[in-house]
XYZ file of C-alpha atoms in Angstrom:
619
model
C -2.236 -13.140 38.565
C -2.544 -11.558 35.099
C 0.109 -9.107 33.978
C -0.968 -5.442 33.889
C -0.606 -5.368 30.085
C -2.997 -5.417 27.133
C -1.771 -5.769 23.550
C -4.156 -4.691 20.792
C -4.050 -3.929 17.081
C -6.341 -1.530 15.265
C -7.421 -2.776 11.844
C -9.659 -1.025 9.341
C -10.173 -0.067 5.742
C -8.247 2.886 4.304
C -9.604 6.262 5.513
C -11.995 4.891 8.131
C -10.270 6.963 10.849
C -7.859 4.482 12.380
C -4.860 6.789 12.815
C -7.099 9.636 14.016
C -8.501 7.310 16.688
C -4.984 6.510 17.913
C -4.279 10.255 18.075
C -7.192 10.783 20.443
C -6.289 7.771 22.619
C -2.771 9.170 23.023
C -4.037 12.653 23.882
C -6.634 11.503 26.396
C -4.199 9.105 28.079
C -2.002 12.103 28.908
C 0.857 11.266 26.544
C 1.075 14.918 25.437
C 1.300 17.917 27.721
C -1.646 20.332 27.677
C 0.460 23.067 26.053
C 2.214 20.741 23.596
C 1.485 21.303 19.914
C 1.165 17.978 18.083
C 0.500 17.467 14.382
C -2.551 15.528 13.294
C -2.094 11.824 12.496
C 1.081 11.644 14.585
C 1.410 7.905 13.893
C 1.771 8.534 10.142
C 5.425 9.493 10.457
C 6.475 8.493 6.932
C 6.357 11.343 4.360
C 4.424 9.188 1.906
C 1.872 8.309 4.589
C 1.182 11.983 5.287
C 0.959 12.850 1.595
C -1.385 10.000 0.700
C -3.380 9.888 3.920
C -2.829 6.142 4.386
C -0.875 3.985 6.810
C 1.901 1.989 5.127
C 4.067 0.775 8.016
C 2.819 -0.933 11.178
C 3.857 1.094 14.230
C 3.835 0.661 17.969
C 2.815 2.983 20.756
C 1.730 2.522 24.350
C -0.513 4.312 26.861
C -1.368 3.748 30.497
C -4.943 3.630 31.724
C -5.839 2.878 35.355
C -2.350 1.475 35.960
C -2.504 -0.947 33.027
C -0.187 -0.538 30.065
C -1.961 -0.794 26.697
C 0.350 -1.518 23.765
C -1.303 -0.322 20.535
C -0.214 -1.379 17.046
C -1.461 0.871 14.227
C -1.633 -1.343 11.131
C -2.010 -0.551 7.419
C -5.524 -0.700 6.032
C -4.514 -1.477 2.454
C -4.219 -5.093 1.379
C -0.968 -4.401 -0.500
C 0.762 -3.944 2.864
C -0.596 -7.204 4.257
C 2.924 -8.262 5.206
C 2.893 -5.470 7.787
C -0.551 -6.525 9.037
C 0.389 -10.165 9.547
C 3.455 -9.290 11.591
C 1.496 -6.852 13.747
C -1.217 -9.405 14.539
C 1.413 -11.846 15.807
C 2.173 -9.447 18.693
C -1.345 -8.836 20.043
C -4.125 -10.565 22.003
C -7.096 -8.614 20.647
C -8.149 -6.309 17.836
C -10.241 -3.204 17.410
C -12.124 -3.557 14.112
C -12.834 0.028 13.078
C -15.726 0.440 10.631
C -17.067 3.604 8.993
C -20.663 4.340 10.104
C -21.635 5.211 6.520
C -19.633 2.829 4.324
C -19.668 -0.268 6.522
C -17.155 -3.120 6.192
C -15.045 -2.847 3.032
C -12.703 -5.318 1.249
C -9.575 -4.404 3.199
C -11.580 -4.806 6.418
C -12.468 -8.301 5.220
C -8.850 -9.161 4.392
C -7.338 -8.181 7.740
C -10.275 -9.387 9.808
C -10.052 -12.851 8.250
C -6.461 -13.100 9.462
C -7.320 -11.834 12.953
C -10.191 -14.295 13.350
C -8.047 -17.171 12.089
C -5.515 -16.386 14.841
C -8.317 -16.657 17.435
C -8.219 -12.963 18.362
C -11.432 -11.605 19.858
C -12.627 -8.434 18.112
C -14.067 -5.236 19.555
C -16.092 -3.480 16.854
C -15.729 0.318 16.857
C -18.297 2.052 14.648
C -16.547 5.332 13.843
C -17.923 8.599 12.422
C -21.408 8.090 13.891
C -21.690 11.916 13.878
C -21.562 11.997 10.059
C -24.621 12.818 8.020
C -26.029 9.605 6.616
C -24.546 7.433 9.381
C -26.310 4.057 9.694
C -24.632 2.478 12.698
C -27.146 -0.339 13.262
C -26.904 -1.440 9.609
C -23.097 -1.377 9.900
C -23.153 -3.605 12.993
C -25.448 -6.062 11.180
C -23.157 -6.089 8.133
C -20.131 -6.618 10.356
C -21.805 -9.585 12.064
C -22.588 -11.134 8.669
C -18.991 -10.548 7.572
C -17.565 -12.263 10.672
C -19.947 -15.176 10.142
C -18.838 -15.603 6.510
C -15.199 -15.492 7.587
C -15.702 -18.434 9.939
C -15.776 -16.629 13.295
C -16.419 -18.729 16.394
C -19.449 -18.153 18.644
C -17.268 -16.290 21.109
C -15.924 -14.034 18.343
C -19.447 -13.378 17.038
C -20.471 -12.200 20.508
C -18.431 -9.044 20.054
C -18.824 -5.820 22.041
C -19.683 -2.660 20.075
C -18.402 0.854 20.769
C -19.783 3.878 18.874
C -17.321 6.712 18.385
C -16.355 9.933 16.695
C -12.561 9.777 16.587
C -12.361 13.271 15.113
C -14.307 14.779 18.044
C -12.713 12.474 20.613
C -15.638 10.634 22.202
C -17.020 7.119 22.431
C -20.235 5.607 23.835
C -21.602 2.116 24.416
C -25.200 3.200 23.818
C -25.964 4.779 20.441
C -28.765 6.829 22.016
C -26.152 8.844 23.951
C -24.303 9.861 20.780
C -26.492 12.831 19.707
C -26.117 14.470 23.131
C -22.308 14.252 22.910
C -22.351 15.428 19.313
C -24.255 18.538 20.383
C -21.789 19.313 23.166
C -18.399 17.724 22.560
C -16.949 19.772 25.436
C -19.089 17.913 27.981
C -17.196 16.286 30.834
C -18.372 12.825 29.795
C -17.319 13.325 26.147
C -14.222 11.153 26.145
C -12.752 7.858 24.989
C -13.234 6.332 28.447
C -15.830 3.731 27.273
C -13.364 2.471 24.647
C -10.516 2.216 27.168
C -12.764 0.249 29.536
C -13.925 -2.054 26.753
C -10.290 -2.861 25.968
C -9.523 -3.727 29.596
C -12.691 -5.808 29.906
C -12.602 -7.780 26.663
C -8.928 -8.110 25.668
C -7.163 -10.917 27.502
C -3.910 -10.312 29.341
C -0.840 -12.019 27.827
C -0.836 -15.732 28.647
C 2.943 -16.321 28.566
C 4.785 -17.616 31.646
C 7.200 -14.911 32.887
C 9.180 -17.546 34.810
C 9.662 -19.898 31.828
C 12.549 -20.119 29.348
C 12.907 -17.020 27.167
C 11.108 -16.877 23.804
C 10.738 -13.682 21.743
C 9.726 -13.595 18.077
C 10.971 -10.700 15.924
C 8.038 -9.119 14.084
C 9.644 -5.920 12.764
C 13.082 -4.441 12.196
C 14.528 -0.971 12.564
C 17.968 0.471 12.003
C 20.065 3.081 13.776
C 23.456 4.337 12.641
C 24.420 4.365 16.330
C 23.457 0.855 17.496
C 22.881 -0.910 14.152
C 20.018 -3.293 13.485
C 17.208 -3.460 16.038
C 14.506 -6.102 16.397
C 10.948 -5.429 17.595
C 8.757 -8.204 18.973
C 6.700 -9.534 21.862
C 8.145 -11.681 24.611
C 6.083 -14.867 24.495
C 7.692 -16.474 27.544
C 10.295 -15.675 30.176
C 12.168 -12.486 30.981
C 14.719 -10.354 29.134
C 17.512 -8.085 30.439
C 20.156 -5.843 28.827
C 23.416 -7.796 28.454
C 21.670 -11.189 28.586
C 23.169 -14.082 26.595
C 20.722 -15.472 24.045
C 20.570 -17.562 20.871
C 18.935 -16.485 17.610
C 16.975 -19.163 15.737
C 16.420 -18.214 12.115
C 14.263 -19.921 9.489
C 16.862 -22.689 9.057
C 16.840 -23.294 12.826
C 20.582 -22.654 13.071
C 21.310 -21.324 16.584
C 23.534 -18.241 16.612
C 24.835 -17.085 19.991
C 24.596 -13.378 20.766
C 24.181 -10.893 23.618
C 21.445 -8.314 24.065
C 22.734 -4.741 23.940
C 20.103 -2.181 24.810
C 16.503 -3.004 25.732
C 13.694 -0.502 25.115
C 9.931 -0.423 25.557
C 7.264 1.997 24.311
C 5.716 4.925 26.157
C 3.538 7.115 23.979
C 5.481 7.800 20.795
C 8.856 7.372 22.492
C 11.106 4.427 23.174
C 12.240 4.249 26.788
C 15.138 2.148 28.198
C 14.120 -0.826 30.330
C 16.016 -2.673 33.066
C 13.976 -5.789 32.355
C 10.897 -7.010 30.493
C 8.644 -10.016 30.967
C 6.219 -12.139 28.972
C 3.646 -9.978 27.181
C 5.873 -6.922 26.797
C 6.519 -5.549 23.297
C 10.185 -4.532 23.258
C 13.007 -3.287 21.033
C 16.352 -5.117 21.291
C 19.677 -3.944 19.844
C 23.140 -5.416 19.592
C 21.966 -8.584 17.798
C 22.923 -8.168 14.142
C 21.691 -11.670 13.233
C 18.012 -10.880 13.882
C 15.595 -11.113 10.967
C 11.835 -11.052 10.518
C 10.329 -14.194 12.071
C 13.490 -15.167 13.967
C 13.184 -16.338 17.587
C 15.373 -15.030 20.413
C 15.606 -17.814 22.999
C 17.373 -18.977 26.145
C 20.624 -20.819 25.275
C 19.669 -23.585 27.714
C 16.255 -24.094 26.051
C 16.560 -23.066 22.397
C 13.002 -23.580 21.132
C 11.905 -21.716 18.002
C 8.426 -20.248 17.635
C 6.490 -20.928 14.401
C 7.724 -18.835 11.483
C 5.367 -16.024 10.476
C 3.262 -17.063 7.478
C 2.920 -14.318 4.860
C 0.715 -14.502 1.769
C 2.658 -14.951 -1.438
C 3.048 -12.091 -3.965
C 0.535 -11.846 -6.810
C 2.202 -9.223 -9.040
C 5.700 -8.922 -10.499
C 7.658 -6.159 -12.255
C 11.137 -5.830 -13.715
C 13.476 -3.247 -12.161
C 16.431 -2.430 -14.379
C 19.277 0.007 -14.915
C 18.166 3.093 -16.814
C 19.476 3.033 -20.410
C 17.747 6.109 -21.862
C 19.547 9.028 -23.510
C 19.326 10.923 -20.177
C 20.651 8.042 -18.038
C 22.761 9.089 -15.049
C 21.974 12.805 -15.313
C 19.527 13.131 -12.405
C 20.149 10.214 -10.023
C 22.984 9.500 -7.568
C 22.588 5.703 -7.562
C 22.412 4.372 -11.107
C 24.368 1.090 -11.341
C 23.073 -2.470 -11.113
C 25.212 -3.053 -8.008
C 23.622 -0.111 -6.192
C 20.157 -1.188 -7.311
C 20.744 -4.755 -6.112
C 22.052 -3.596 -2.723
C 19.015 -1.359 -2.198
C 16.595 -4.182 -2.998
C 18.518 -6.515 -0.678
C 18.137 -3.982 2.169
C 14.410 -3.744 1.471
C 14.072 -7.502 1.939
C 15.259 -7.123 5.552
C 12.053 -5.363 6.549
C 9.567 -5.936 3.710
C 8.605 -9.579 4.248
C 5.946 -9.620 1.498
C 8.512 -8.681 -1.179
C 10.454 -11.117 -3.385
C 13.524 -10.211 -5.464
C 15.042 -12.520 -8.095
C 18.040 -12.045 -10.330
C 17.594 -12.684 -14.064
C 19.899 -13.804 -16.869
C 20.639 -10.111 -17.465
C 22.724 -8.730 -14.561
C 21.134 -5.292 -15.038
C 17.547 -6.553 -14.561
C 15.856 -7.740 -11.345
C 12.417 -9.334 -11.074
C 10.595 -7.847 -8.061
C 7.314 -9.375 -6.856
C 4.837 -7.891 -4.390
C 1.256 -7.887 -3.175
C -0.077 -5.324 -5.641
C 0.612 -2.181 -7.623
C 0.565 0.076 -4.548
C 3.018 -2.177 -2.716
C 5.535 -1.884 -5.575
C 4.974 1.779 -6.434
C 5.503 2.823 -2.792
C 8.880 1.064 -2.935
C 9.703 2.863 -6.204
C 8.660 6.240 -4.784
C 10.878 5.725 -1.734
C 13.797 4.733 -3.959
C 13.509 7.775 -6.218
C 13.379 10.070 -3.166
C 16.579 8.446 -1.929
C 18.329 9.340 -5.213
C 17.932 6.123 -7.214
C 17.435 6.148 -10.962
C 15.977 3.108 -12.750
C 13.451 1.861 -15.280
C 10.561 -0.528 -14.632
C 8.391 -2.666 -16.887
C 4.671 -3.319 -16.975
C 3.240 -5.248 -13.994
C 2.457 -8.916 -14.686
C 0.363 -11.268 -12.580
C 1.992 -14.391 -11.133
C 0.273 -17.558 -12.343
C 0.269 -20.990 -10.682
C -0.487 -24.507 -11.838
C -3.016 -26.113 -9.465
C -4.023 -29.748 -10.106
C -2.658 -29.484 -13.636
C -4.684 -26.335 -14.437
C -3.024 -22.965 -15.089
C -4.533 -20.468 -12.624
C -4.266 -16.723 -12.065
C -5.053 -14.532 -9.022
C -8.571 -13.125 -8.708
C -9.606 -10.061 -6.725
C -12.807 -9.218 -4.866
C -13.652 -5.753 -6.185
C -16.073 -3.257 -4.635
C -17.066 -0.076 -6.477
C -19.300 2.628 -5.042
C -20.565 5.115 -7.644
C -23.417 7.335 -8.762
C -26.013 5.266 -10.599
C -25.753 7.472 -13.734
C -22.267 6.020 -14.291
C -23.305 2.434 -13.557
C -23.741 1.331 -17.178
C -20.368 2.615 -18.377
C -18.500 1.028 -15.450
C -20.265 -2.327 -15.840
C -19.443 -2.350 -19.552
C -15.770 -1.584 -18.875
C -15.533 -4.303 -16.218
C -17.264 -6.772 -18.533
C -14.467 -6.425 -21.088
C -12.004 -7.158 -18.267
C -13.674 -10.541 -17.554
C -15.216 -9.376 -14.271
C -18.206 -11.283 -12.827
C -20.878 -9.339 -10.931
C -21.619 -10.967 -7.553
C -23.797 -8.353 -5.848
C -25.554 -5.042 -6.499
C -26.869 -2.824 -3.713
C -28.496 0.560 -4.543
C -28.796 2.866 -1.538
C -31.933 4.607 -2.854
C -30.161 7.981 -2.791
C -28.577 7.974 -6.224
C -25.584 5.742 -5.520
C -25.031 2.015 -5.949
C -22.437 -0.446 -4.659
C -21.308 -3.183 -7.074
C -19.270 -6.208 -6.039
C -17.260 -8.186 -8.584
C -14.872 -11.083 -8.830
C -12.266 -10.066 -11.388
C -8.856 -11.364 -12.594
C -6.047 -9.318 -11.053
C -4.647 -8.520 -14.511
C -8.028 -7.043 -15.424
C -7.487 -4.342 -12.798
C -4.083 -3.264 -14.128
C -4.674 0.190 -15.564
C -8.337 0.299 -14.503
C -7.995 2.898 -11.734
C -7.572 5.871 -14.095
C -10.270 4.604 -16.465
C -12.641 4.231 -13.510
C -12.007 7.793 -12.326
C -12.693 9.084 -15.839
C -15.874 7.036 -16.198
C -17.241 8.266 -12.845
C -16.004 11.871 -13.244
C -13.902 11.392 -10.116
C -16.905 10.609 -7.891
C -16.461 6.819 -7.703
C -14.800 4.819 -4.930
C -12.968 1.601 -5.742
C -11.217 -0.962 -3.547
C -10.159 -4.559 -4.058
C -8.519 -7.411 -2.196
C -7.030 -10.771 -3.175
C -9.684 -13.476 -3.273
C -8.195 -16.719 -4.607
C -6.511 -18.431 -7.541
C -8.808 -19.747 -10.276
C -8.452 -21.050 -13.873
C -7.027 -18.401 -16.133
C -9.484 -16.317 -18.169
C -9.118 -15.688 -21.931
C -6.955 -12.790 -23.089
C -8.528 -9.408 -22.514
C -8.153 -6.267 -24.631
C -5.193 -4.047 -23.804
C -4.785 -0.300 -24.182
C -7.057 1.074 -26.891
C -4.835 3.928 -28.063
C -1.347 4.002 -29.495
C 1.275 6.533 -28.417
C 3.181 9.442 -29.899
C 6.925 8.726 -29.896
C 9.686 11.305 -30.206
C 11.927 10.677 -33.190
C 14.623 13.157 -32.187
C 16.564 14.561 -29.213
C 16.251 18.128 -27.942
C 13.757 20.478 -26.287
C 10.083 20.403 -27.255
C 8.948 23.598 -28.990
C 5.502 25.163 -29.027
C 5.272 25.240 -32.828
C 5.741 21.462 -33.127
C 3.502 20.649 -30.159
C 0.739 22.837 -31.603
C 0.690 20.630 -34.703
C 0.965 17.391 -32.702
C -1.887 18.061 -30.288
C -4.266 17.573 -33.227
C -3.172 13.928 -33.189
C -3.801 13.258 -29.495
C -3.112 14.295 -25.876
C 0.446 15.278 -24.927
C 2.638 14.492 -21.905
C 5.141 17.299 -22.525
C 5.109 21.086 -22.702
C 7.388 23.576 -24.493
C 10.901 23.496 -23.034
C 10.728 19.881 -21.793
C 13.689 17.755 -22.835
C 12.858 14.757 -25.010
C 14.872 11.993 -26.650
C 14.433 9.472 -29.434
C 12.123 6.679 -28.312
C 10.478 8.679 -25.511
C 6.674 8.575 -25.367
C 5.413 12.173 -25.485
C 1.643 11.623 -25.758
C -1.377 9.433 -26.459
C -2.259 8.932 -30.117
C -5.928 9.429 -31.047
C -5.753 6.176 -33.072
C -4.780 2.648 -32.105
C -1.306 2.665 -33.698
C 1.994 4.153 -32.520
C 3.257 7.203 -34.414
C 6.810 8.566 -34.495
C 6.787 12.391 -34.511
C 9.213 15.308 -34.186
C 8.405 17.534 -31.165
C 11.610 19.595 -31.524
C 10.928 20.925 -35.036
C 10.926 24.734 -34.995
C 9.129 26.991 -37.465
C 11.273 27.931 -40.411
C 12.106 31.640 -40.233
C 11.630 33.889 -43.288
C 11.836 37.599 -44.111
C 8.079 37.879 -44.353
C 6.077 39.302 -41.482
C 2.549 38.125 -40.785
C -0.289 38.859 -38.376
C -2.346 35.820 -39.243
C -4.469 34.412 -36.450
C -3.044 30.895 -36.839
C 0.355 32.146 -35.647
C -1.053 32.338 -32.097
C -0.377 28.837 -30.736
C -2.850 27.679 -28.087
C -1.671 24.541 -26.314
C -3.842 22.277 -24.188
C -2.196 21.659 -20.780
C -0.310 18.318 -20.866
C -1.352 15.234 -18.922
C 0.530 15.134 -15.608
C 2.379 11.820 -15.288
C 2.386 10.367 -11.792
C 4.213 7.160 -10.932
C 0.964 5.195 -10.530
C -0.430 6.573 -13.791
C 2.723 5.667 -15.726
C 2.927 2.119 -14.323
C -0.722 1.482 -15.196
C -0.465 3.126 -18.628
C 2.518 1.369 -20.212
C 2.260 -1.584 -22.586
C 4.544 -4.619 -22.675
C 6.991 -2.918 -25.076
C 7.373 0.182 -22.883
C 9.198 1.168 -19.706
C 8.765 3.841 -17.041
C 11.953 5.838 -16.491
C 12.107 6.922 -12.841
C 14.587 9.508 -11.544
C 14.586 11.738 -8.438
C 13.353 14.645 -10.571
C 11.328 13.187 -13.434
C 9.034 10.345 -14.447
C 9.040 9.573 -18.166
C 7.525 6.873 -20.363
C 9.711 5.381 -23.089
C 9.767 2.523 -25.547
C 11.815 -0.524 -24.567
C 13.652 -0.197 -27.905
C 14.562 3.450 -28.494
C 15.400 3.247 -32.216
C 12.517 2.928 -34.683
C 14.209 0.176 -36.705
C 14.770 -1.810 -33.494
C 11.073 -1.533 -32.632
C 10.085 -2.763 -36.107
C 12.468 -5.709 -35.834
C 11.089 -6.601 -32.384
C 7.492 -6.349 -33.688
C 8.309 -8.711 -36.574
C 9.808 -11.151 -34.085
C 6.605 -11.075 -31.994
C 4.450 -11.650 -35.083
C 6.649 -14.563 -36.163
C 6.457 -16.134 -32.687
C 2.652 -15.735 -32.684
C 2.321 -17.469 -36.071
C 4.561 -20.332 -34.987
């Protein structure tokens, strides 16, 4: 007899409505009381997730429908958080592939779906936002079928059920013809998510583990509580589990460590509830076992068999994290030493399985590798909010030697833009060694371009793309493969304006300097020698004095040129700064400020370093 449990993950591209769909499933399953006020996107509990409108961390919830418990894992849609996706998929028996009814399958959909299909999970395709103007649900289903076929889906996986939905309005249908009627009257009694719930029960298999066998539970996620310490989250693959049970922990080295389960919790809605016992198929939280780590197996001491270790794609991008050495070092952050920085990165490794941290010959510098710029900048943003102060270098791609050939990572890039901007974008991508693989105009003034491009060609391209498309373009990319390295590509076109003195920027000096380029600072901002204060209009760096005040005299004047009109400065975000910097620059990150600076603060040190680079190039 099958267990009354279904375990599913919801996977989709960023902003296709995945977290909104989970909201509606929770509401309609009766998780919230009728009078209870609940914020939108309740599963996006992290501050950064709410601010950016994306899911970063995989999370668990559970609902009951017709007496069957449905465990739901809400996974990130962005490829940079693939480590979260892979762990989530190891806990489920089926997936909902959520696709936008207008955009269709996108690169991140392709990335996560490939992993789900490879694990043998049967998909249920949910075409969301069918109530949107311009929705083309049938075309989306056809594109999704072609995508599954290209990703090597089996015949059973290609025979997928389709559910049409509007997560925002809270209804789903199996027949697209019924959608307009529900859209016209979303308060109708039959306007609900019931067809989606029934599709899950019908097409997602119950857990296959033997509840009477020897215990096996693989840890897929970690949490921490100051009260009970480290907690492990995972699915019981076989056997039963009780509070106080003696177990062994099998880590990656297969060294058995004896321990005892403390508390045992399951999921009900958004809450964790204590359990007296759990059996195969249950997704549970265990505490009291400090030795647990991602991928470890909790097993019966009498039958200590480890499950396969979770395979996670290797990082493709690396950055240096180092102690801040600027003139303002230690003034804004609480954690500023190399020891504190190293301890924080070590803690991150406990839960962030896609991250790699290496020490360097300099004890103040760490080399941190991740899955992409977003993966690393989210870590940096969390650290600065926690009070850390540090400096980071320019992202570099990680190369490999395959069959004696030096290779670099390539990305599959999709851009969706108005056709009037097509020429400028294609020209920019051409200089970045991108190869056009497909072009699809929609006949309504927009075109979708697909490229294969070196990952280093995309460093710094996001801001250029937004400028080229006047903010109307959409861009997404996903790791494709390693291939022979492309020739060097042009770097930043413009030089920078560098402060040659310490102090506060004054309007008089900035008024003169804005003729030479765009500024990052405004009057009253503190600057120091070696800090980058703007973009030079030419291709060379220029040292300037932004703190020079107007010399006072006894003469009075009413000349028009005394009225200083300053252009608003460029706002520096963390992502902008990381993409903007060159190899000889650093981003200074503190809880209050983000600044760009030269690696060598003194002008004579920069000249000496430049001569050394020229000499090495000649040799």
